[in-house]
CSV table of C-alpha atoms in Angstrom, one decimal:
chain,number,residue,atom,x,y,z
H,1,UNK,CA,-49.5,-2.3,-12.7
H,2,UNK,CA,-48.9,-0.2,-9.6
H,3,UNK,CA,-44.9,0.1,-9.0
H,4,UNK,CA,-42.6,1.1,-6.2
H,5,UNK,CA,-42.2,4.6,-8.0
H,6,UNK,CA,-46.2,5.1,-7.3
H,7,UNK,CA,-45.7,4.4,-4.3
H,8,UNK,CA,-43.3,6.4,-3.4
H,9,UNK,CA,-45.4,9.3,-5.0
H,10,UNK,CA,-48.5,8.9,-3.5
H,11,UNK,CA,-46.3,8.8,0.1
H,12,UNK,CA,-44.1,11.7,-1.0
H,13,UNK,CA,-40.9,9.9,0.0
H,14,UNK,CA,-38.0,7.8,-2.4
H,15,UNK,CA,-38.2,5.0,-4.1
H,16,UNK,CA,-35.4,4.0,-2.1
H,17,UNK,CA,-37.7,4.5,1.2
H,18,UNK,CA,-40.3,2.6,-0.2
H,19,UNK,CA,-38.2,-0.4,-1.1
H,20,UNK,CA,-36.2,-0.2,2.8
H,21,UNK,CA,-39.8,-0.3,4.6
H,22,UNK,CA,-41.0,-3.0,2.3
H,23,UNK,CA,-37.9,-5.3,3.0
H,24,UNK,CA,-38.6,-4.3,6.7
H,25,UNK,CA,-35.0,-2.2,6.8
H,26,UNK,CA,-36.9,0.4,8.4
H,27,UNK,CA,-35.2,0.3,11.9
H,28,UNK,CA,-31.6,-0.7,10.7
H,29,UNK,CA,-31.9,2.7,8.5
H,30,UNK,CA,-33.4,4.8,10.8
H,31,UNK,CA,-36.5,5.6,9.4
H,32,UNK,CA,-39.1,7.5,11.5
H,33,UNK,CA,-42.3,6.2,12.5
H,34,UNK,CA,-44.4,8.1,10.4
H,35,UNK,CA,-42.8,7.4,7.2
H,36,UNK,CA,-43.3,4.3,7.5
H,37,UNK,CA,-47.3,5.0,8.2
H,38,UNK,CA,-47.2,7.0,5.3
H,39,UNK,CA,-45.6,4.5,3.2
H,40,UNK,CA,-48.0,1.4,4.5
H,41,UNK,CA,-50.7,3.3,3.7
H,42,UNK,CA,-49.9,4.2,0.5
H,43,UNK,CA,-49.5,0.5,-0.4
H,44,UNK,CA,-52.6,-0.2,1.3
H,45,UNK,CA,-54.5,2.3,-0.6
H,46,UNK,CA,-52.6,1.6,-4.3
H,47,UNK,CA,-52.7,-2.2,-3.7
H,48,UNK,CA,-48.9,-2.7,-4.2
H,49,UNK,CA,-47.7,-6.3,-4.9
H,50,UNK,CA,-44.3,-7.1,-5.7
H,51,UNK,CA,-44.0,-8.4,-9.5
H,52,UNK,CA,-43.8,-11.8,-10.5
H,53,UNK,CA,-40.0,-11.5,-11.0
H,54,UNK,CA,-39.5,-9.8,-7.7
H,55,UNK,CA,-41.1,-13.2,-5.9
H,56,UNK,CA,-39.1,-15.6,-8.3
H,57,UNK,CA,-35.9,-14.2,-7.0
H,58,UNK,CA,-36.8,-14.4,-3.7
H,59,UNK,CA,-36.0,-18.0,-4.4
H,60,UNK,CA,-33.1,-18.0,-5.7
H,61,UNK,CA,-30.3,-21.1,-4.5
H,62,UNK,CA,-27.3,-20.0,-2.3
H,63,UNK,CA,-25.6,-23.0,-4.1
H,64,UNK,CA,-26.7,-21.3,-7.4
H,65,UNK,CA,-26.1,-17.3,-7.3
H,66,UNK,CA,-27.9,-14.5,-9.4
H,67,UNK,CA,-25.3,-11.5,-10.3
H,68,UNK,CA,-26.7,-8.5,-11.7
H,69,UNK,CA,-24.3,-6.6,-13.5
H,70,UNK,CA,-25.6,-2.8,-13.7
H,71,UNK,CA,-24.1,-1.2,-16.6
H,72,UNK,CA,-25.2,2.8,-16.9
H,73,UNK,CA,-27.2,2.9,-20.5
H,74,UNK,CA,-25.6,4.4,-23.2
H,75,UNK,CA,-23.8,3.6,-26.8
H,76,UNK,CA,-21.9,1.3,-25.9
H,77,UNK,CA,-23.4,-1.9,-27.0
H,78,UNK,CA,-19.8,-3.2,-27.8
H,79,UNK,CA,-18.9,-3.2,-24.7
H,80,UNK,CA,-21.8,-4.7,-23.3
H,81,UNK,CA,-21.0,-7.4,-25.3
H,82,UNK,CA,-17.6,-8.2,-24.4
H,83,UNK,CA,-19.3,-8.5,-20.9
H,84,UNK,CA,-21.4,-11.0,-22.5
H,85,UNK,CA,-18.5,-12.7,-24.2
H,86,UNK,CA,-16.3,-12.4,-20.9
H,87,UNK,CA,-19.1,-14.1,-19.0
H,88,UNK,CA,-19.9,-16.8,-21.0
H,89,UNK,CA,-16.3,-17.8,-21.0
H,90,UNK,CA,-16.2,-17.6,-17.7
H,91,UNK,CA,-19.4,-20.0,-17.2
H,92,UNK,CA,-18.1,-22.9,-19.7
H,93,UNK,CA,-15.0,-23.2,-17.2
H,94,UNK,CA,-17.5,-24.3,-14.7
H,95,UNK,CA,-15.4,-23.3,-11.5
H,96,UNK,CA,-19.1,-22.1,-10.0
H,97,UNK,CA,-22.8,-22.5,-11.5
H,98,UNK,CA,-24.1,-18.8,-11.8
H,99,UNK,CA,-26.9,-17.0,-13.3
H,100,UNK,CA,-26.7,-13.1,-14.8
H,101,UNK,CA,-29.2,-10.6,-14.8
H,102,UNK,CA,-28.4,-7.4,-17.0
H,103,UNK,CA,-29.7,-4.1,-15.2
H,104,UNK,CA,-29.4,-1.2,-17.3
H,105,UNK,CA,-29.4,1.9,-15.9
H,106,UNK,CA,-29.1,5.6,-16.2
H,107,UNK,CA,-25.8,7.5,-15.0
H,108,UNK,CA,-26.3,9.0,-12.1
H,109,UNK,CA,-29.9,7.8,-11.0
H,110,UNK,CA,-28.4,4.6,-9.3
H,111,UNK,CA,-30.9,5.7,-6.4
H,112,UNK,CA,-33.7,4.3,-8.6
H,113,UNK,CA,-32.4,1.1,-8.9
H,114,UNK,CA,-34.8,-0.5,-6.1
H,115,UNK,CA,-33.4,-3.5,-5.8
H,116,UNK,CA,-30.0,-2.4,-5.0
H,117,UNK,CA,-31.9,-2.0,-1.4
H,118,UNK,CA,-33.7,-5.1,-1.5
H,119,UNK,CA,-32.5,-8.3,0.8
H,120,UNK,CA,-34.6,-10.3,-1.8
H,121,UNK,CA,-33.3,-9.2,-4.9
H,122,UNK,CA,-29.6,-10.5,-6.3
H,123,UNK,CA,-26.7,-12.6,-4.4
H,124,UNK,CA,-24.6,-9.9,-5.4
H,125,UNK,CA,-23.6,-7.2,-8.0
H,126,UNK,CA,-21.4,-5.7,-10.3
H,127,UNK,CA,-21.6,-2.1,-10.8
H,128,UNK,CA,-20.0,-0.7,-13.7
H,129,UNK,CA,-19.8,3.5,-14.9
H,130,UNK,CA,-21.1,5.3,-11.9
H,131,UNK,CA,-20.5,8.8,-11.5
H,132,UNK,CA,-20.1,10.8,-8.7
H,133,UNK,CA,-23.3,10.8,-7.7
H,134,UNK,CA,-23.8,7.1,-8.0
H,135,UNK,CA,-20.8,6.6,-5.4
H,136,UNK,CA,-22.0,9.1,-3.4
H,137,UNK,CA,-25.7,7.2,-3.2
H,138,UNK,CA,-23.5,3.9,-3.0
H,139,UNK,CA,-21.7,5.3,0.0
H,140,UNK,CA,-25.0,6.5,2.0
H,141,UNK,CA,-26.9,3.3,0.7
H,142,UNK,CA,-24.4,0.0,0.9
H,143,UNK,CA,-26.3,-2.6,-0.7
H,144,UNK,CA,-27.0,-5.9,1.4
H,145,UNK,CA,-25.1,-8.4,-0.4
H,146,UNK,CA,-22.0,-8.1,-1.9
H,147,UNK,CA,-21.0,-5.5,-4.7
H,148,UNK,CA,-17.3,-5.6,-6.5
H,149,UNK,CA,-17.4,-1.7,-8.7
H,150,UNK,CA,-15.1,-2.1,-11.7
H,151,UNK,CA,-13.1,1.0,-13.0
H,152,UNK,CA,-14.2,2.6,-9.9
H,153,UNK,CA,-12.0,2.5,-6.2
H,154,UNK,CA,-14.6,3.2,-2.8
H,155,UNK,CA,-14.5,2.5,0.5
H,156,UNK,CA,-15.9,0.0,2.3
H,157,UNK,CA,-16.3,-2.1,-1.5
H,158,UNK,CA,-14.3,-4.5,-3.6
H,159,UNK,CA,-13.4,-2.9,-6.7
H,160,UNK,CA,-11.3,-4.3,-10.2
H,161,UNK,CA,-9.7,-1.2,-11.7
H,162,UNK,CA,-7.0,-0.8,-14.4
H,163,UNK,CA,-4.1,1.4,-13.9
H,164,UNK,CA,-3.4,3.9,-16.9
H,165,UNK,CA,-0.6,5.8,-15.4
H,166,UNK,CA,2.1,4.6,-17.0
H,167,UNK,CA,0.6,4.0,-20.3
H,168,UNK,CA,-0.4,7.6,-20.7
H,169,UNK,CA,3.2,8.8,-19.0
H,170,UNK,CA,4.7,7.1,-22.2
H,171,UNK,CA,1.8,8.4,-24.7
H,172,UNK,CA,2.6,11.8,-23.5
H,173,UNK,CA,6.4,11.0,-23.9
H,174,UNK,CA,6.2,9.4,-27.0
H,175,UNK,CA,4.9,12.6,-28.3
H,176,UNK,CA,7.0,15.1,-27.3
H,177,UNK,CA,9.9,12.7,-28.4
H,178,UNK,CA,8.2,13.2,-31.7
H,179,UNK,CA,8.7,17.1,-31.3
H,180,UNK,CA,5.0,17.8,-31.2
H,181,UNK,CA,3.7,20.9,-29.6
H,182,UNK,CA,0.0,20.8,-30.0
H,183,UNK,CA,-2.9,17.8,-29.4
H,184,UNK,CA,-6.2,17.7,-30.3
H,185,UNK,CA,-9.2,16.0,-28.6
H,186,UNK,CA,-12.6,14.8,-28.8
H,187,UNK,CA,-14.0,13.5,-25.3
H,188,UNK,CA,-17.1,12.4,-24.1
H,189,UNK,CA,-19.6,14.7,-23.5
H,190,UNK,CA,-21.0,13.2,-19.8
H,191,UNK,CA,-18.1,10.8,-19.4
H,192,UNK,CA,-17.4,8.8,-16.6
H,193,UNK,CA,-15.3,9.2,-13.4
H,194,UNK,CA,-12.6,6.7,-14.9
H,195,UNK,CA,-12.8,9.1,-18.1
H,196,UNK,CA,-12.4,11.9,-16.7
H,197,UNK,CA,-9.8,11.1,-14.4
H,198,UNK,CA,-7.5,9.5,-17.9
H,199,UNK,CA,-8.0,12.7,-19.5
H,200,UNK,CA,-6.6,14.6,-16.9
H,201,UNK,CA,-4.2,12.7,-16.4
H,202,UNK,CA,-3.0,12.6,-19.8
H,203,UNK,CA,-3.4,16.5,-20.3
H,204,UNK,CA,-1.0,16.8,-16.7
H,205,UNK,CA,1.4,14.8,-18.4
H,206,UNK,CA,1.6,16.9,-22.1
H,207,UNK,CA,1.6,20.2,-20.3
H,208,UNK,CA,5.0,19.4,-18.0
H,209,UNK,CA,6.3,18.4,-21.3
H,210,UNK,CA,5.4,21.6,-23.3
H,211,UNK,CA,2.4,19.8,-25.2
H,212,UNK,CA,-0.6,22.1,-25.5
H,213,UNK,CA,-4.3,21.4,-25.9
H,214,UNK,CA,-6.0,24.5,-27.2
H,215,UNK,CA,-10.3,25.1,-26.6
H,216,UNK,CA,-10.5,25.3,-30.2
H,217,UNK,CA,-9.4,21.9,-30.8
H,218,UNK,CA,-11.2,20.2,-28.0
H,219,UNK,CA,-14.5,18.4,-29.1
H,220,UNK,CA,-17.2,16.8,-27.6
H,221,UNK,CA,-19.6,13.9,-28.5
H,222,UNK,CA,-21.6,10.9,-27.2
H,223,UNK,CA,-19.4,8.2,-27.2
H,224,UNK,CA,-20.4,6.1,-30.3
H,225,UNK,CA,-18.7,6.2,-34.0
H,226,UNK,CA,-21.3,8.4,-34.9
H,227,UNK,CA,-20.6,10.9,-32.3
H,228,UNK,CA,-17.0,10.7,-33.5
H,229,UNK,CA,-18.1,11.3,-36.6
H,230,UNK,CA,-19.4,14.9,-35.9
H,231,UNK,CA,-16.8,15.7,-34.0
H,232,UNK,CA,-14.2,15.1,-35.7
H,233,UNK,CA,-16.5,17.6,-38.8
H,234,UNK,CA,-16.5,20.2,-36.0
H,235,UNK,CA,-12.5,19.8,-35.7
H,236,UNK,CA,-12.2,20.3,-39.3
H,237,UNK,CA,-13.9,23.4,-39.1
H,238,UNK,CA,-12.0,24.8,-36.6
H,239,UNK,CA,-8.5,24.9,-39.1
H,240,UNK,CA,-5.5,23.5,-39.4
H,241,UNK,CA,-5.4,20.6,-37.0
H,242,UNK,CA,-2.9,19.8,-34.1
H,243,UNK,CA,-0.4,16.8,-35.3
H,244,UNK,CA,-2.2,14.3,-32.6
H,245,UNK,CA,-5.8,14.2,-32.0
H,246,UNK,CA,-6.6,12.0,-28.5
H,247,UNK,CA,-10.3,10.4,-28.3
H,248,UNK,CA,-12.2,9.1,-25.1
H,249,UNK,CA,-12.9,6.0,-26.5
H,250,UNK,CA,-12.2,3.8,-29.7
H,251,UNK,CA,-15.9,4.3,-31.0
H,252,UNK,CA,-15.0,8.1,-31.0
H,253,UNK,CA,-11.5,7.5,-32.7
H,254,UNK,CA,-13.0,5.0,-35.4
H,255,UNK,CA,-15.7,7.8,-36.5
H,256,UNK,CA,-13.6,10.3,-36.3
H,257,UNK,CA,-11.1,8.3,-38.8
H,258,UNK,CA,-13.9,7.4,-41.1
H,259,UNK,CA,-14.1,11.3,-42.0
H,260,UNK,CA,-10.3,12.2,-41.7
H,261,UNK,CA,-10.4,9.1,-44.2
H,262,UNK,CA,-13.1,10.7,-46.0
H,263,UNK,CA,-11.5,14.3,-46.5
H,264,UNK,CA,-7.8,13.4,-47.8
H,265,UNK,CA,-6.2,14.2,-44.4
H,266,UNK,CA,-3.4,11.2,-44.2
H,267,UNK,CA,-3.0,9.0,-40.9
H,268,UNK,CA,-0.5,9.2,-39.5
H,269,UNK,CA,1.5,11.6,-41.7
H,270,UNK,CA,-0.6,14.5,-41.4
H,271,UNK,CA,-2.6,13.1,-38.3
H,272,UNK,CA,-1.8,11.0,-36.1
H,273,UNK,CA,-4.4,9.1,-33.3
H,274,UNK,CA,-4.5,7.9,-30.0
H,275,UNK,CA,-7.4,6.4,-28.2
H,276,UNK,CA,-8.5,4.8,-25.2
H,277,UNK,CA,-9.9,1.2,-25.8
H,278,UNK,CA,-13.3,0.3,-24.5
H,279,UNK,CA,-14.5,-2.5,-26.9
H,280,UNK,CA,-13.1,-5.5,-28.5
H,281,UNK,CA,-9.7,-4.1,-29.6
H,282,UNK,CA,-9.7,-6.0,-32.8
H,283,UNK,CA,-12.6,-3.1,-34.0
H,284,UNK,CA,-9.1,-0.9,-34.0
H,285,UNK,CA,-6.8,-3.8,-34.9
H,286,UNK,CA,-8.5,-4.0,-38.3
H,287,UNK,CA,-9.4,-0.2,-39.4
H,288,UNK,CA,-8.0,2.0,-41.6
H,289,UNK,CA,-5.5,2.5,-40.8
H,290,UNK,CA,-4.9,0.9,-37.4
H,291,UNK,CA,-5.1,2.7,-34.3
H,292,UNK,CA,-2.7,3.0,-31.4
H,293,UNK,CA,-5.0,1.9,-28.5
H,294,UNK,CA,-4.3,2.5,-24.9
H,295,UNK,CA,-6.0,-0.8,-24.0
H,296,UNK,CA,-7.6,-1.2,-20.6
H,297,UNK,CA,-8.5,-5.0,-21.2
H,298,UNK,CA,-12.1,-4.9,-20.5
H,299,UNK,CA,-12.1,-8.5,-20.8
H,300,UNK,CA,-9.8,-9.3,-17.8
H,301,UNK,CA,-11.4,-6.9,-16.0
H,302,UNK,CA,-15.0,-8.4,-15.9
H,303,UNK,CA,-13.8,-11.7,-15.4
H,304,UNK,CA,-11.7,-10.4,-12.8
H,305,UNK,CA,-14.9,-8.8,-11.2
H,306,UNK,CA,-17.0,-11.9,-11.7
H,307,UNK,CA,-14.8,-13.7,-9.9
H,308,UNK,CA,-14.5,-11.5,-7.1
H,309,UNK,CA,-18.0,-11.2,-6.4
H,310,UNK,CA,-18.4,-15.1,-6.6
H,311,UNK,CA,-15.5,-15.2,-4.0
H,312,UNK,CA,-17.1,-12.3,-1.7
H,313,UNK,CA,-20.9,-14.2,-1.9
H,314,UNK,CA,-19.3,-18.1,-1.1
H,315,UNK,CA,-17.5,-16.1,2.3
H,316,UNK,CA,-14.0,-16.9,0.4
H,317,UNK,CA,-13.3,-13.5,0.6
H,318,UNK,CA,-14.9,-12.0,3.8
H,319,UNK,CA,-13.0,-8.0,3.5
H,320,UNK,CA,-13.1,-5.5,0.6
H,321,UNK,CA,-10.5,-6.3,-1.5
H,322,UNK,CA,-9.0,-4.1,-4.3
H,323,UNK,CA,-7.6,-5.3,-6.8
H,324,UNK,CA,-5.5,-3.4,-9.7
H,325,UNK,CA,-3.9,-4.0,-12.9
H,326,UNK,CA,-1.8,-2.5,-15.1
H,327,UNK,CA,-3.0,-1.2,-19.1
H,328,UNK,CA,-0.7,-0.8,-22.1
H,329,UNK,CA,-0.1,0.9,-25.0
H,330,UNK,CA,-0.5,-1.2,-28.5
H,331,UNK,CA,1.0,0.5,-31.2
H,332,UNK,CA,-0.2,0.6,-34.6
H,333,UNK,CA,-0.6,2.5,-37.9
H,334,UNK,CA,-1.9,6.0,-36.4
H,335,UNK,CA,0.6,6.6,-34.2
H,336,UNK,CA,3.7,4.5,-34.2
H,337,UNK,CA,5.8,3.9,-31.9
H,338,UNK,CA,9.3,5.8,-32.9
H,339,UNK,CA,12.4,3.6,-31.6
């Protein structure tokens, strides 16, 4: 079956080109004659027609909205599933009738999403885990319908976001109160803006407090319990550990414990762990030993972003709003809290 990507192949332009003239967005985005000319031939010549998918949405009620929620493809199956959860919750409450449509996608190669260019595609979106590049494409490309971006502040969108700053001010402090010196950590190894930003965030706050991380003890993995798993082995390797090791993610920090568990090393007396909490925060709650979770509430945020985007598409909301909570620290067995 001929696609938008063969297309745009045989015309030597984007995808993104290909789906603008085909929604006949050429003149509102500027595009020159001759592309187009290109482009028509090309479908001409391939015999493009939309799928059957494409047409059925086309159709869709303005009483009864289709979301897609675009969630970059990785690991994190857990999370996807608290979406799931989140949404279904949501649904039974029965404030608005809704459909979902899942759109997974690869960090950073948002610009091949077609259909975030398409007038005929989804009442609106939620966009979750861009990077840089994907706000950048977002910013040059605002989709026609509306968008709400979770974790993630832009202008000229909606956005749901949690506020870590204080929770990682009192991480940082609880730690030095505890007269440590030196931190481990194991972080993503193509982590996300929100990531990134925590991370350097938390590291600012342990070095004005005399807390340093050393290149030695700084690992990186995919963000998944196996990935924890090797490299937390890599740590190991590396010596005698730091007093606090600080993961990305709670799938990091539960492999990671599985082989501290593993080699004798004691949580929290000879180790203590931190994490950031991405999944269902009973997957910590319930480990051995529990872990001290900075928790972002992924929950609250997607129902939060669901019902934004249901508020922007029924014209309740009409301007970008942003909207921003706080997180907080829940501490547990492998790193408790000293009073």
């Amino acid at each position: 079956m001929v696609t938008i990507k063969d297309v745009a192949a045989r015309a030597n332009v984007s995808a993104t080109t290909v789906s603008i003239i085909i929604n006949g967005k050429e003149k509102e985005r500027k595009i020159s004659p001759a592309t187009v000319a290109k482009v028509k031939t090309a479908i001409a010549q391939l015999n493009y027609q939309p799928n059957i998918a494409a047409r059925k949405l086309r159709t869709f009620d303005n009483n009864y909205p289709n979301i897609a929620i675009y969630l970059a493809y990785d690991h994190r199956s857990s999370m996807f599933n608290q979406f799931i959860e989140s949404i279904y919750h949501e649904q039974m409450k029965g404030a608005y009738e809704f459909s979902i449509t899942v759109c997974p996608f690869k960090s950073g190669h948002l610009f091949e999403e077609n259909a975030l260019t398409s007038t005929t595609s989804f009442s609106a979106a939620i966009i979750t885990t861009i990077s840089p590049a994907d706000a950048e494409f977002l910013k040059q490309n605002p989709p026609p319908f509306p968008v709400v971006l979770m974790n993630r502040s832009l202008d000229g969108f909606s956005s749901v976001c949690a506020d870590t700053q204080d929770s990682i001010l009192e991480l940082a402090e609880m730690i030095q109160k505890k007269g440590y010196k030196r931190i481990s950590a194991i972080l993503m190894q193509d982590g996300y803006m929100a990531n990134k930003i925590r991370y350097q965030s938390f590291l600012n706050a342990c070095e004005t407090r005399g807390i340093s991380f050393s290149d030695d003890y700084i690992a990186f993995s995919d963000d998944s319990m196996e990935g924890g798993f090797q490299a937390a082995k890599k740590l190991m390797k590396a010596g005698s550990l730091p007093p606090v090791l600080y993961c990305d993610t709670d799938s990091i920090a539960l492999g990671a414990t599985y082989v501290f568990n593993r080699a004798g090393i004691r949580i929290p007396e000879d180790l203590e762990i931190v994490c950031i909490c991405l999944s269902n925060k009973l997957y910590t709650q319930y480990s051995t030993p529990s872990i001290t979770i900075i928790d972002i509430s992924l929950e609250k945020n997607m129902v939060d972003c669901l019902k934004l985007v249901l508020d922007l598409f029924f014209n309740k909301i009409t301007e970008p709003v942003n909207k921003v909570y706080k997180a907080s620290v829940i501490y547990r067995e492998s790193f408790p809290e000293l009073l």
